[in-house]
Coordinates of N, CA and C in Angstrom, one line a residue:
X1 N -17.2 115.4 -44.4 CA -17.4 115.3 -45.8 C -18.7 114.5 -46.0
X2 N -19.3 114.8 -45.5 CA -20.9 113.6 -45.9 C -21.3 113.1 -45.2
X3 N -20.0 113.0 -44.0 CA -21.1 111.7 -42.9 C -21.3 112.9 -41.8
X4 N -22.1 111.6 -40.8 CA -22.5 112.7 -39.3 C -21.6 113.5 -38.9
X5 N -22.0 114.2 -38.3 CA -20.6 115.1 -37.6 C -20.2 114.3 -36.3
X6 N -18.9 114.3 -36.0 CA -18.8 113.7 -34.8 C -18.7 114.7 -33.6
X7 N -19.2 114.4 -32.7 CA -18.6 115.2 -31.3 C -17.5 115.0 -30.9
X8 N -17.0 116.1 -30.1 CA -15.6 115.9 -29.6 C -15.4 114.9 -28.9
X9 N -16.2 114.5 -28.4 CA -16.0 113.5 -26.8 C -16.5 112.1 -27.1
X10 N -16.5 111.6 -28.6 CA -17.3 110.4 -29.6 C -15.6 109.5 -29.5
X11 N -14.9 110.4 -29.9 CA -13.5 110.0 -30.4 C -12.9 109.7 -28.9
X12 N -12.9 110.3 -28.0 CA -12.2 109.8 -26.6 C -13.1 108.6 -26.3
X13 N -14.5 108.7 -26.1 CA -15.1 106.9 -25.9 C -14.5 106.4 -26.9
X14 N -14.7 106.6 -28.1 CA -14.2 105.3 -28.7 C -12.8 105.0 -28.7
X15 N -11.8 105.7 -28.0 CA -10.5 105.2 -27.7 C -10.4 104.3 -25.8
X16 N -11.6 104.9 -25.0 CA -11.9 104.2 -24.1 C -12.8 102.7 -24.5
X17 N -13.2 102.8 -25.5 CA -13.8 101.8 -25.4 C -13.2 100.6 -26.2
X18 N -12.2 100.9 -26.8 CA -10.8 100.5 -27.3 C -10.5 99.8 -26.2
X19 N -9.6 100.7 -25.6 CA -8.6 100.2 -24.3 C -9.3 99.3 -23.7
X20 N -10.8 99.4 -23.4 CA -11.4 98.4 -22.5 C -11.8 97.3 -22.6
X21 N -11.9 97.5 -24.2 CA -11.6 96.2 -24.8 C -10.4 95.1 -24.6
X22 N -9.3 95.8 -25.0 CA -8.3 95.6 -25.0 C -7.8 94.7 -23.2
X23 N -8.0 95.7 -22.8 CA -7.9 95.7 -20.9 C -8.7 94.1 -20.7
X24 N -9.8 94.3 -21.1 CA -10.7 93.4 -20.5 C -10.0 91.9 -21.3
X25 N -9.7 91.4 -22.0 CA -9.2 90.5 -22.6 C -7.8 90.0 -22.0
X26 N -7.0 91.2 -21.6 CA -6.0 90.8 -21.0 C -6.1 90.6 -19.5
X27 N -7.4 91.0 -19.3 CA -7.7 90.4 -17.5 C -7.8 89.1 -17.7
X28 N -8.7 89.0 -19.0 CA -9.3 87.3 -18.7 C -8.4 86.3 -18.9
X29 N -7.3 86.7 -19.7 CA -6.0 85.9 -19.9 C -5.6 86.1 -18.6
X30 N -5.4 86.6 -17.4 CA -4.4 86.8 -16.4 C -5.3 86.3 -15.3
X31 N -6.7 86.3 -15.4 CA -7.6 85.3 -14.3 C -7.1 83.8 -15.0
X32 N -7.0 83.9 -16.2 CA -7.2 82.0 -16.5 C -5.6 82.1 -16.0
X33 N -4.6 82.9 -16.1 CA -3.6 82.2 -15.2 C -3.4 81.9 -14.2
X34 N -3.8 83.1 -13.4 CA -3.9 82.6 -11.8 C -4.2 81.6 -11.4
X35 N -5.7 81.0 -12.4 CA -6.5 80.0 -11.6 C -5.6 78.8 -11.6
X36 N -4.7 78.9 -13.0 CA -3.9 77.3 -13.4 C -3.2 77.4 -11.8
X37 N -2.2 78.8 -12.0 CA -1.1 78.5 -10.9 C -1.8 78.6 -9.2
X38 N -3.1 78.6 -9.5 CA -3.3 78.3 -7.9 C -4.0 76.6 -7.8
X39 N -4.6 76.5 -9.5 CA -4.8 75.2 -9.4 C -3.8 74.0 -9.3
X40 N -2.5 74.5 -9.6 CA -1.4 73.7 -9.6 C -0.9 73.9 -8.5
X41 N -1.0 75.1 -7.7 CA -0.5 74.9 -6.4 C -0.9 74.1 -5.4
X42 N -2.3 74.3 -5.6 CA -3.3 73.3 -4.6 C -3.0 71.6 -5.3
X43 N -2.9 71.4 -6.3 CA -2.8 69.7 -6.8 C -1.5 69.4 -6.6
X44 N -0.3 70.4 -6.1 CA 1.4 70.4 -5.6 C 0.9 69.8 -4.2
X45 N -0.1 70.5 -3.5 CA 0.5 70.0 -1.8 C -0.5 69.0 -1.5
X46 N -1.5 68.8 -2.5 CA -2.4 67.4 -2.5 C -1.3 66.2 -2.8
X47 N -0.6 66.6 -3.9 CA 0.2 65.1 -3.7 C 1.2 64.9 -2.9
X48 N 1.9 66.3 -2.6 CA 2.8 66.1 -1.4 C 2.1 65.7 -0.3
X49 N 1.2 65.6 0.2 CA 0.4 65.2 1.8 C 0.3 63.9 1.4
X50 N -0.1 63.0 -0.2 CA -0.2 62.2 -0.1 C 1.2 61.4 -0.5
X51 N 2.0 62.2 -0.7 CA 3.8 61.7 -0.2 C 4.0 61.3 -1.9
X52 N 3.0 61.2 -3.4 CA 3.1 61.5 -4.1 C 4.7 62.8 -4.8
X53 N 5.9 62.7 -4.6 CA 6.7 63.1 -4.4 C 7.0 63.6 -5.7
X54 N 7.5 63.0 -6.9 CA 7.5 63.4 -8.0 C 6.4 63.9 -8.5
X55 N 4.9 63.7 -8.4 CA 4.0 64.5 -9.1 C 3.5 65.5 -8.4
X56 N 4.1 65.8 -7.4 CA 4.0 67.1 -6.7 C 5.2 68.0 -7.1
X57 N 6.7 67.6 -7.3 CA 7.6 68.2 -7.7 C 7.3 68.8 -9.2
X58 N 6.2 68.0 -10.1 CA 5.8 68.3 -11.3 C 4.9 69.7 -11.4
X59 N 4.4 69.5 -10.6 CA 3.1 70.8 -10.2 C 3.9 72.2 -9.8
X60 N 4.5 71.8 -8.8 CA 5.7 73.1 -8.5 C 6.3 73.4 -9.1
X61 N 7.1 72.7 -10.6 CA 7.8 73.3 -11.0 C 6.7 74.3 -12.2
X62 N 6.1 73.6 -12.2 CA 4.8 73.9 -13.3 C 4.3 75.5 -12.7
X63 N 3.9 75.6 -11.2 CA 3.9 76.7 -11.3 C 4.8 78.3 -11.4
X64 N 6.2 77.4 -10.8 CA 7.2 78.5 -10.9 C 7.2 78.6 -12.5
X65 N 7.1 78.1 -13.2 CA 7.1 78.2 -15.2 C 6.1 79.5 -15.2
X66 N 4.7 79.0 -14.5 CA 3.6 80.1 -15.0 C 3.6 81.7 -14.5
X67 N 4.2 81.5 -12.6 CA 4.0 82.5 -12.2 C 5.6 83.6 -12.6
X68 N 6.7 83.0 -13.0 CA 7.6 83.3 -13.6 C 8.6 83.4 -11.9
X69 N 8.7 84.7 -11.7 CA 9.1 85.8 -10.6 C 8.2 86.3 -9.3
X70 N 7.3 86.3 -10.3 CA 6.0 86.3 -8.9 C 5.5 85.6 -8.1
X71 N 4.9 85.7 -7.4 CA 4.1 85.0 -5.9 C 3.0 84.2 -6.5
X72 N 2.6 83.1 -6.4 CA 3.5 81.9 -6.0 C 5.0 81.2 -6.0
X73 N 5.7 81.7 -6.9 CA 7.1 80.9 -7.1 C 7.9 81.0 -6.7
X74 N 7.7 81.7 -5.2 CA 8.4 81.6 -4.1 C 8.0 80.3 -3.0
X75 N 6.9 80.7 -3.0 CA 6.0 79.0 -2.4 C 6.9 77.8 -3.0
X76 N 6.1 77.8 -4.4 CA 6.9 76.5 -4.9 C 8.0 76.5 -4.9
X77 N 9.1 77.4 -5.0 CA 10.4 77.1 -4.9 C 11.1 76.2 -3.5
X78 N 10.3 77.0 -2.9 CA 10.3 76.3 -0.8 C 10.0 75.2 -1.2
X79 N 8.6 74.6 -1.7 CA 8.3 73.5 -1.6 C 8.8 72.2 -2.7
X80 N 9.9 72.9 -3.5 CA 10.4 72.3 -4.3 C 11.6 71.4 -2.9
X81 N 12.5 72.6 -2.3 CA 13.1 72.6 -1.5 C 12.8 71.3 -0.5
X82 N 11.7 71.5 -0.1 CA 11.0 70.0 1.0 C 11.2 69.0 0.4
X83 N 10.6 68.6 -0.8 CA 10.5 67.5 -1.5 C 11.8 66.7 -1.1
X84 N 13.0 67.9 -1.6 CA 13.9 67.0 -1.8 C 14.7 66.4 -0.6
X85 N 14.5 67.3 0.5 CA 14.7 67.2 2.0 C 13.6 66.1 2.6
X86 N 12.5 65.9 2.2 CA 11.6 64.7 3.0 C 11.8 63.7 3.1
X87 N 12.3 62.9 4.1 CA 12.8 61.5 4.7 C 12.0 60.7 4.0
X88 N 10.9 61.1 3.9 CA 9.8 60.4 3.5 C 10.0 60.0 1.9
X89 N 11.0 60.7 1.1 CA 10.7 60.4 -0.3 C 12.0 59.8 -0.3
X90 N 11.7 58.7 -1.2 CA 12.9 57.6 -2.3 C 13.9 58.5 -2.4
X91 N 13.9 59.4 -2.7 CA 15.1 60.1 -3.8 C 15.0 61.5 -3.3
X92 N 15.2 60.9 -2.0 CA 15.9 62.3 -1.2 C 17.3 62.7 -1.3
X93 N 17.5 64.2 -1.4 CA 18.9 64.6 -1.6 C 19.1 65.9 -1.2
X94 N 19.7 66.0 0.0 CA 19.6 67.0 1.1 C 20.5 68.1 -0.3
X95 N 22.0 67.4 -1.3 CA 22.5 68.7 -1.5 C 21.5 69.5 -2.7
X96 N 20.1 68.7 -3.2 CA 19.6 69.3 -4.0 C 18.8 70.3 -3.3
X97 N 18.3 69.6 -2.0 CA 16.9 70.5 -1.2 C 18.2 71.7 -0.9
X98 N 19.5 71.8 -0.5 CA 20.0 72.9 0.1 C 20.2 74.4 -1.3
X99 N 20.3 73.3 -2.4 CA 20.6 74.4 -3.0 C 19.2 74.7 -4.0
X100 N 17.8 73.9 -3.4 CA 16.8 74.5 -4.0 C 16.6 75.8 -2.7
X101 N 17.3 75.5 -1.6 CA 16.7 76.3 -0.7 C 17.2 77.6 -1.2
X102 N 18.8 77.6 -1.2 CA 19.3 78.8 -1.4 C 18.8 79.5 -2.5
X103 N 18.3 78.7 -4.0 CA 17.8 79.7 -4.7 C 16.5 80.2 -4.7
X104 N 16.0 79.8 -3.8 CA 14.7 80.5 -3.5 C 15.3 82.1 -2.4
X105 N 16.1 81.6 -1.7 CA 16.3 83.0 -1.7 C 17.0 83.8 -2.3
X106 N 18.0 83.3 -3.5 CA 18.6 84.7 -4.2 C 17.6 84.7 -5.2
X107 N 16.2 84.2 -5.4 CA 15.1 84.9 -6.5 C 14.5 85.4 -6.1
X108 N 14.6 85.1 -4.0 CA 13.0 85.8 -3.6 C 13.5 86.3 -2.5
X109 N 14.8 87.1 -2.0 CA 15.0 87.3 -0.6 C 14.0 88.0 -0.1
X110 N 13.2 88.8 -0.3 CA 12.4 89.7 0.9 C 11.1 88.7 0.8
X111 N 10.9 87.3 0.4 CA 9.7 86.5 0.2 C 10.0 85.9 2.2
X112 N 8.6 85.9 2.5 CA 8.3 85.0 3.7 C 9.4 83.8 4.0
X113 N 9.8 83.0 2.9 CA 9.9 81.8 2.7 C 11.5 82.2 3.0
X114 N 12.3 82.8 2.6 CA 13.3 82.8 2.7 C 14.0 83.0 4.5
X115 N 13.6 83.3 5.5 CA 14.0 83.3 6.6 C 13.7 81.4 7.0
X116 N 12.5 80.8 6.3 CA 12.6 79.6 6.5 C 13.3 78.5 6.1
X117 N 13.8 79.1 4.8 CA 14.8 78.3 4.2 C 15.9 78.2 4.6
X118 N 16.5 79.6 5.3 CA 17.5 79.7 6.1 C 17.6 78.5 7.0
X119 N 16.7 78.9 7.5 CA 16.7 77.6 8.8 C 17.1 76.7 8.4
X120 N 16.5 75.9 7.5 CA 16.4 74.2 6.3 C 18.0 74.2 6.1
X121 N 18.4 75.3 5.4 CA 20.1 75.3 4.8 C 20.7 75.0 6.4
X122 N 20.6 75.8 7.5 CA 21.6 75.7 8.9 C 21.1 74.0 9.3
X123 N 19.9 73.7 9.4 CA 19.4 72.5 9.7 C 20.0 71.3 9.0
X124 N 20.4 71.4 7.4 CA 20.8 70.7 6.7 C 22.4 70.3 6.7
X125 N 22.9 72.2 6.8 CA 24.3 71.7 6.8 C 24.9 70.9 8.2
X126 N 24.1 71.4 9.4 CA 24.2 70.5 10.6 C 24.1 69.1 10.1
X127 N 23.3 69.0 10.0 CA 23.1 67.2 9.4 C 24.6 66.9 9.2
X128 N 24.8 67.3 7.4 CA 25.8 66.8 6.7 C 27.2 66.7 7.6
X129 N 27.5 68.0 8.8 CA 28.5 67.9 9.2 C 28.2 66.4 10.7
X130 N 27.5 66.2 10.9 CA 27.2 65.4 12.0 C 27.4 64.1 11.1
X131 N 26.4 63.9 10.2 CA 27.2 62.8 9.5 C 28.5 62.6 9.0
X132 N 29.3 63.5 8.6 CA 30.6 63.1 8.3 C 31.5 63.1 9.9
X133 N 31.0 63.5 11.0 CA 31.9 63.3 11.8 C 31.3 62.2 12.7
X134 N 30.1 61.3 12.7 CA 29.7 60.0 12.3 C 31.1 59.1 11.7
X135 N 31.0 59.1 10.3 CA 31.5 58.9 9.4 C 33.2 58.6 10.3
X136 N 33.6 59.5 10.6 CA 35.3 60.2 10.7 C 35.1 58.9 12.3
X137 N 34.1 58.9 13.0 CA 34.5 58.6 14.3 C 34.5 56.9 13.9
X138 N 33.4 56.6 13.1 CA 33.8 54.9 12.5 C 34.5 54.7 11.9
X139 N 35.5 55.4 11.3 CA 37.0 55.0 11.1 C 38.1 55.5 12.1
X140 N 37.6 56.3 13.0 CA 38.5 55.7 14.2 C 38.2 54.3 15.2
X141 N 36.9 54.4 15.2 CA 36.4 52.8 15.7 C 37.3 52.1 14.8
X142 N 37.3 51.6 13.5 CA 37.8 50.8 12.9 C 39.3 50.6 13.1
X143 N 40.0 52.0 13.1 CA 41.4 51.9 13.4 C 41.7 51.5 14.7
X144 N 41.0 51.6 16.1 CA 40.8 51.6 16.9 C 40.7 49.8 17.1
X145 N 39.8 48.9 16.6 CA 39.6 47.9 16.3 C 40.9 46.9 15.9
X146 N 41.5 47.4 15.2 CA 42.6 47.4 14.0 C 43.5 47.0 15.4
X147 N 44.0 47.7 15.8 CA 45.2 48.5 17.0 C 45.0 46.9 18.2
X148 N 44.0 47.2 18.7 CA 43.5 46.2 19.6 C 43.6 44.6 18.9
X149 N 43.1 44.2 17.8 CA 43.1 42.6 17.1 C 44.9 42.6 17.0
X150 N 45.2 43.8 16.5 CA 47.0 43.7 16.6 C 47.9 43.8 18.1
X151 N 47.1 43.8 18.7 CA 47.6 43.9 20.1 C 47.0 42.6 20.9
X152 N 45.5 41.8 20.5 CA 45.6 40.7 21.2 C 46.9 39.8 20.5
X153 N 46.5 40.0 19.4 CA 47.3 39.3 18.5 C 49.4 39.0 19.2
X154 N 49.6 39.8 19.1 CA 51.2 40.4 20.2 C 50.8 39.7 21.3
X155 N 49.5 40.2 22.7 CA 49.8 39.4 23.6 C 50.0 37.7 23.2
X156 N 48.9 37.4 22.4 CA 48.7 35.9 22.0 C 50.3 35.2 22.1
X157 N 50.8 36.2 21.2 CA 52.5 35.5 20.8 C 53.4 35.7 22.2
X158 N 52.7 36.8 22.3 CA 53.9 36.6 24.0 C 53.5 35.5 25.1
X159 N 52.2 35.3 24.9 CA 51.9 34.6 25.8 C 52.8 32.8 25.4
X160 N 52.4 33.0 24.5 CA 53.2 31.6 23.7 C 54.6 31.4 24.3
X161 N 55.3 32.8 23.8 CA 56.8 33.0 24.5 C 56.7 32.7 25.9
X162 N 55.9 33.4 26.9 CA 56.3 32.5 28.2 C 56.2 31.4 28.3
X163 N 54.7 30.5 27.9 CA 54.7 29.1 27.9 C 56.1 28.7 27.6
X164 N 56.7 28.5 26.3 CA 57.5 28.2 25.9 C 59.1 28.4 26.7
X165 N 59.2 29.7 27.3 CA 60.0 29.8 28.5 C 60.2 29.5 29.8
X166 N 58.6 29.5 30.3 CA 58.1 28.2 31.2 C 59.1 27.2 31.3
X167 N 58.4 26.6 30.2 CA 58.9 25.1 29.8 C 60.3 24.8 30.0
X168 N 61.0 25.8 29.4 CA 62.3 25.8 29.1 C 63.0 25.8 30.5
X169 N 62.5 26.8 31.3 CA 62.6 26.9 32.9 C 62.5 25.4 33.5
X170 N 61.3 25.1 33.0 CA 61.1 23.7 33.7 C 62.2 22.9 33.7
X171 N 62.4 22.9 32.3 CA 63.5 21.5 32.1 C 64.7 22.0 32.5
X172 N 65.3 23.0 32.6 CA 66.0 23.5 33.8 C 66.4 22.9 34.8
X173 N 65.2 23.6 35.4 CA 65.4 23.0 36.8 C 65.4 21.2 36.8
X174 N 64.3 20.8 36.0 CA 64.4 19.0 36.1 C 66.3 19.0 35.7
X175 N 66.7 19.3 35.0 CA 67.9 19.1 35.2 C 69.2 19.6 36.2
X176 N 68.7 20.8 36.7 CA 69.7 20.9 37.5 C 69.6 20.2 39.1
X177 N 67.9 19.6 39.5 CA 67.9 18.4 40.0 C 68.6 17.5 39.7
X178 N 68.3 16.9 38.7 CA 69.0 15.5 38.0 C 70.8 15.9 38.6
X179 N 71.2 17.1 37.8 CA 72.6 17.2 38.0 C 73.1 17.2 39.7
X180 N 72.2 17.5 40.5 CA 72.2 17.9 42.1 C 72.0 16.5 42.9
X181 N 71.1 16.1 42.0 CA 71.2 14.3 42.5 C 72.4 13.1 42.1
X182 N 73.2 13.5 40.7 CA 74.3 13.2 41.0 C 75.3 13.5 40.9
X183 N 75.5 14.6 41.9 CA 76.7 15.3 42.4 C 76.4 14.6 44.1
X184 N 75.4 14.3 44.1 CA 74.9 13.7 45.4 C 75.9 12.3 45.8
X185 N 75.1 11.8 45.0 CA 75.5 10.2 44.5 C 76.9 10.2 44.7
X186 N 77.8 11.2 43.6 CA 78.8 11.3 43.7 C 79.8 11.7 44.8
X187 N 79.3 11.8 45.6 CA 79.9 12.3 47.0 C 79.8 11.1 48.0
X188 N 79.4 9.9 48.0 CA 78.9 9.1 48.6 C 79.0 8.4 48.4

């Protein structure tokens, strides 16, 4: 109607050049993600090396937030898992590292990480059962303890009872002397 004529192939660029608009904008939102969750990853195991425990737990969790389901947040889920398993930190808690371990693998079973977490959960439940039979063998020490102070204690008193029987023997005999010396007398 009045304006230029368009070519056929005017209207497909300008719907490519749409989309690539479009495209290109949502790359650059998905570069500035990555960079956070790889920059959070890397400022996760900087504070962890420097044993910074909670502000490394901050970082990891920060990145499982960003990467959602994806790779990284299998990483950090593992390394959520260490944190809480490291001798090295205050506020270690083997049943939190066990069950950060296990949910890293029912979000991420075919992730790398999960054959190692394996290990951490058999490594950990060993622990827990060695310590409670720790635990079980110093209350038999104790009962054990118990048994023996109640048993010096018995000999103590028996031993008393002999003295005391002893004794009684003794004066016994000084008397059946005495009586033998005068039945003596008396014969004489």
């Amino acid at each position: 109607m009045g304006g230029k004529p368009v070519w056929p192939g005017q209207q497909v660029f300008l719907c490519l050049a749409l989309l690539g608009l479009v495209s290109g904008c949502s790359l650059l939102t998905d570069l500035r993600e990555r960079a956070e969750i790889r920059d959070a990853m890397l400022q996760g195991q900087a504070l962890f090396a420097r044993g910074d425990f909670s502000g490394s737990l901050k970082e990891y969790q920060r990145v499982q937030s960003l990467a959602q389901e994806a790779s990284p947040s299998d990483a950090a889920s593992f390394n959520i898992a260490l944190i809480y398993a490291d001798p090295r930190n205050p506020q270690r808690d083997n049943q939190k590292a066990m069950s950060a371990f296990q949910g890293m693998i029912a979000r991420h079973p075919e992730s790398p990480w999960a054959d190692q977490s394996r290990i951490w959960i058999a490594a950990l439940e060993d622990l827990a059962r060695t310590k409670r039979e720790i635990e079980e063998s110093k209350l038999e020490v104790e009962k054990s303890k118990q048994v023996i102070d109640q048993s010096r204690r018995e000999i103590e008193k028996s031993k008393q009872a002999l003295n005391q029987s002893k004794q009684e023997i003794e004066k016994l005999k000084q008397e059946i002397e005495k009586s033998k010396q005068l039945l003596e007398k008396s014969r004489q």
